[in-house]
Amino acid sequence: AISYLIAFAIASFLANKRAKLKDSAWDKEQISDMLFYGYLGVILGGRIGYVIFYHFDLFMDNPLYLFKVWEGGMSFHGGLLGLIFALWFFARKTHRSFWQVADFVTPIAPLGLGSGRIGNFINGELWGRPTSADIPWAMRFPSDNLHLLRHPSQLYEFLLEGILLFVILWVYSSKRRVEKSVSALF
């Protein structure tokens, strides 16, 4: 939950910063509305996706399982699908093209993804493949019943899909681009 709050705060800061750039077609109220739809899409999609992709059997036995958020469970895939749907809905509501909205949001997304990967690291989940003791940053994760030394893949993903991808997309999108190109680069 803390990773999501951090990601949403970063998204809000960066979206408002992008809206203040010259030639921006966005105002503060539009940003606020778009972020609301996006946050809702990520949260609902993330939870629904987790239940459908990973615990559909529990849902079929008890549909109220969907609401047992205290048991944890969010899915990146579901969050992405929820976000895409929310942005599509927002674009239709505001008479913008989906790609105009997506190209605006895309450079903001990597730091949110990075925040999620730090959360995965702290929670000791989604660790990487086993490795040898020769790698000084190899780790043992308490949730790994085999107690093997493993790559901290969450940190690799934080650096690559979080920081590096953010820098690439932010720099690339700083100039006016053909519609869909920023999303395509992502």
Short mmCIF file of C-alpha atoms in Angstrom, two decimals:
data_model
loop_
_atom_site.label_atom_id
_atom_site.label_comp_id
_atom_site.label_asym_id
_atom_site.label_seq_id
_atom_site.Cartn_x
_atom_site.Cartn_y
_atom_site.Cartn_z
CA ALA A 1 0.00 0.00 0.00
CA ILE A 2 2.84 2.37 0.82
CA SER A 3 4.42 1.69 -2.58
CA TYR A 4 1.14 2.58 -4.26
CA LEU A 5 0.84 5.82 -2.25
CA ILE A 6 4.41 6.77 -3.16
CA ALA A 7 3.76 5.95 -6.82
CA PHE A 8 0.56 8.04 -6.83
CA ALA A 9 2.35 10.99 -5.20
CA ILE A 10 5.15 10.81 -7.77
CA ALA A 11 2.61 10.54 -10.60
CA SER A 12 0.75 13.59 -9.32
CA PHE A 13 3.94 15.64 -9.03
CA LEU A 14 5.22 14.65 -12.49
CA ALA A 15 1.86 15.03 -14.25
CA ASN A 16 1.45 18.54 -12.89
CA LYS A 17 5.04 19.35 -13.86
CA ARG A 18 4.38 18.13 -17.44
CA ALA A 19 1.16 20.14 -17.60
CA LYS A 20 3.09 23.35 -16.80
CA LEU A 21 5.40 22.95 -19.78
CA LYS A 22 4.87 25.37 -22.64
CA ASP A 23 2.55 24.12 -25.36
CA SER A 24 0.85 21.80 -22.89
CA ALA A 25 -2.78 21.07 -23.70
CA TRP A 26 -3.52 20.15 -20.08
CA ASP A 27 -4.76 22.20 -17.14
CA LYS A 28 -4.68 21.40 -13.44
CA GLU A 29 -8.32 20.20 -13.29
CA GLN A 30 -7.84 17.85 -16.25
CA ILE A 31 -4.73 16.43 -14.60
CA SER A 32 -6.59 15.89 -11.35
CA ASP A 33 -9.45 14.09 -13.14
CA MET A 34 -7.10 11.98 -15.25
CA LEU A 35 -5.09 10.95 -12.18
CA PHE A 36 -8.27 10.01 -10.32
CA TYR A 37 -9.38 7.75 -13.17
CA GLY A 38 -5.87 6.32 -13.44
CA TYR A 39 -5.56 5.58 -9.73
CA LEU A 40 -8.97 3.94 -9.71
CA GLY A 41 -8.04 1.84 -12.74
CA VAL A 42 -4.77 0.69 -11.19
CA ILE A 43 -6.32 -0.24 -7.85
CA LEU A 44 -9.46 -1.96 -9.17
CA GLY A 45 -7.64 -3.59 -12.08
CA GLY A 46 -4.77 -4.69 -9.85
CA ARG A 47 -7.07 -6.39 -7.37
CA ILE A 48 -9.45 -7.90 -9.93
CA GLY A 49 -6.48 -9.09 -11.99
CA TYR A 50 -4.84 -10.71 -8.97
CA VAL A 51 -8.01 -12.58 -8.08
CA ILE A 52 -8.72 -13.69 -11.67
CA PHE A 53 -5.14 -14.55 -12.66
CA TYR A 54 -3.93 -16.16 -9.44
CA HIS A 55 -6.90 -17.14 -7.25
CA PHE A 56 -9.84 -17.64 -9.56
CA ASP A 57 -10.68 -20.88 -7.74
CA LEU A 58 -11.08 -19.00 -4.44
CA PHE A 59 -13.24 -16.41 -6.18
CA MET A 60 -15.44 -19.10 -7.68
CA ASP A 61 -15.88 -20.73 -4.27
CA ASN A 62 -16.56 -17.38 -2.59
CA PRO A 63 -17.04 -14.25 -4.78
CA LEU A 64 -16.56 -12.11 -1.67
CA TYR A 65 -12.87 -13.13 -1.80
CA LEU A 66 -12.48 -10.21 -4.22
CA PHE A 67 -13.03 -7.83 -1.31
CA LYS A 68 -10.63 -9.52 1.14
CA VAL A 69 -7.94 -6.93 0.52
CA TRP A 70 -6.43 -7.49 3.97
CA GLU A 71 -5.20 -10.83 2.63
CA GLY A 72 -3.13 -8.91 0.07
CA GLY A 73 -2.84 -9.37 -3.61
CA MET A 74 -2.41 -6.97 -6.50
CA SER A 75 -1.44 -7.87 -10.03
CA PHE A 76 0.71 -5.74 -12.33
CA HIS A 77 -1.11 -7.18 -15.35
CA GLY A 78 -4.51 -6.35 -13.90
CA GLY A 79 -3.35 -2.89 -12.86
CA LEU A 80 -2.08 -2.22 -16.37
CA LEU A 81 -5.35 -3.37 -17.93
CA GLY A 82 -7.31 -1.31 -15.41
CA LEU A 83 -5.19 1.75 -16.18
CA ILE A 84 -5.62 1.32 -19.93
CA PHE A 85 -9.39 1.03 -19.52
CA ALA A 86 -9.50 4.07 -17.20
CA LEU A 87 -7.43 6.18 -19.59
CA TRP A 88 -9.58 5.08 -22.52
CA PHE A 89 -12.70 6.07 -20.55
CA PHE A 90 -11.13 9.42 -19.57
CA ALA A 91 -10.12 10.10 -23.17
CA ARG A 92 -13.67 9.47 -24.41
CA LYS A 93 -15.14 11.65 -21.66
CA THR A 94 -12.82 14.55 -22.47
CA HIS A 95 -12.96 14.15 -26.27
CA ARG A 96 -9.26 13.38 -26.59
CA SER A 97 -7.67 10.53 -28.43
CA PHE A 98 -6.61 7.59 -26.27
CA TRP A 99 -3.05 7.99 -27.58
CA GLN A 100 -2.88 11.65 -26.61
CA VAL A 101 -3.70 10.65 -23.03
CA ALA A 102 -1.43 7.58 -23.09
CA ASP A 103 1.51 9.56 -24.48
CA PHE A 104 1.07 12.09 -21.68
CA VAL A 105 0.94 9.42 -18.94
CA THR A 106 3.59 7.02 -20.26
CA PRO A 107 6.72 8.94 -19.11
CA ILE A 108 5.25 9.13 -15.61
CA ALA A 109 4.60 5.39 -15.24
CA PRO A 110 8.14 3.99 -14.79
CA LEU A 111 8.74 5.60 -11.39
CA GLY A 112 5.47 4.07 -10.19
CA LEU A 113 6.63 0.70 -11.47
CA GLY A 114 9.93 1.24 -9.69
CA SER A 115 8.14 2.05 -6.45
CA GLY A 116 6.24 -1.22 -6.77
CA ARG A 117 9.48 -3.15 -7.25
CA ILE A 118 10.92 -1.63 -4.08
CA GLY A 119 7.75 -2.80 -2.33
CA ASN A 120 8.31 -6.29 -3.78
CA PHE A 121 11.87 -6.22 -2.44
CA ILE A 122 10.81 -5.11 1.04
CA ASN A 123 8.09 -7.78 1.10
CA GLY A 124 10.57 -10.44 -0.07
CA GLU A 125 8.49 -11.40 -3.08
CA LEU A 126 9.25 -11.93 -6.77
CA TRP A 127 12.92 -12.71 -6.13
CA GLY A 128 15.15 -13.84 -8.95
CA ARG A 129 16.91 -16.98 -10.00
CA PRO A 130 19.39 -18.82 -7.83
CA THR A 131 22.98 -17.66 -8.13
CA SER A 132 26.35 -18.47 -6.68
CA ALA A 133 28.06 -16.93 -3.67
CA ASP A 134 30.52 -15.32 -6.11
CA ILE A 135 28.06 -12.47 -6.67
CA PRO A 136 28.44 -10.12 -3.70
CA TRP A 137 24.86 -8.83 -3.92
CA ALA A 138 23.25 -12.29 -3.91
CA MET A 139 20.62 -12.56 -1.19
CA ARG A 140 18.62 -15.07 0.75
CA PHE A 141 14.93 -14.22 0.94
CA PRO A 142 13.02 -15.36 4.04
CA SER A 143 10.02 -16.37 1.91
CA ASP A 144 12.19 -18.75 -0.13
CA ASN A 145 11.70 -22.14 1.51
CA LEU A 146 14.83 -23.46 -0.24
CA HIS A 147 17.00 -20.70 1.34
CA LEU A 148 19.05 -20.31 -1.84
CA LEU A 149 21.19 -17.35 -2.74
CA ARG A 150 19.21 -15.44 -5.35
CA HIS A 151 19.43 -12.42 -7.60
CA PRO A 152 17.51 -9.48 -6.14
CA SER A 153 15.60 -9.11 -9.41
CA GLN A 154 13.29 -6.55 -7.83
CA LEU A 155 16.26 -4.17 -7.53
CA TYR A 156 17.33 -4.84 -11.11
CA GLU A 157 13.80 -4.04 -12.24
CA PHE A 158 13.72 -0.92 -10.06
CA LEU A 159 16.87 0.34 -11.74
CA LEU A 160 15.96 -0.69 -15.31
CA GLU A 161 12.17 -0.40 -15.61
CA GLY A 162 11.98 2.30 -12.96
CA ILE A 163 14.89 4.72 -13.16
CA LEU A 164 16.43 4.04 -16.59
CA LEU A 165 13.11 3.74 -18.44
CA PHE A 166 11.89 6.92 -16.73
CA VAL A 167 14.95 8.87 -17.89
CA ILE A 168 14.64 7.57 -21.46
CA LEU A 169 10.91 8.32 -21.72
CA TRP A 170 11.13 11.68 -19.95
CA VAL A 171 13.91 12.91 -22.24
CA TYR A 172 12.25 11.47 -25.37
CA SER A 173 8.89 13.03 -24.54
CA SER A 174 10.39 16.44 -23.74
CA LYS A 175 10.13 17.29 -27.44
CA ARG A 176 6.92 17.21 -29.42
CA ARG A 177 6.57 13.73 -30.94
CA VAL A 178 4.23 12.00 -33.35
CA GLU A 179 1.17 10.66 -31.54
CA LYS A 180 1.66 7.10 -30.26
CA SER A 181 5.48 7.32 -30.41
CA VAL A 182 6.01 7.85 -26.66
CA SER A 183 3.69 4.95 -25.83
CA ALA A 184 5.36 2.81 -28.47
CA LEU A 185 8.81 3.50 -26.98
CA PHE A 186 7.52 2.41 -23.58
#
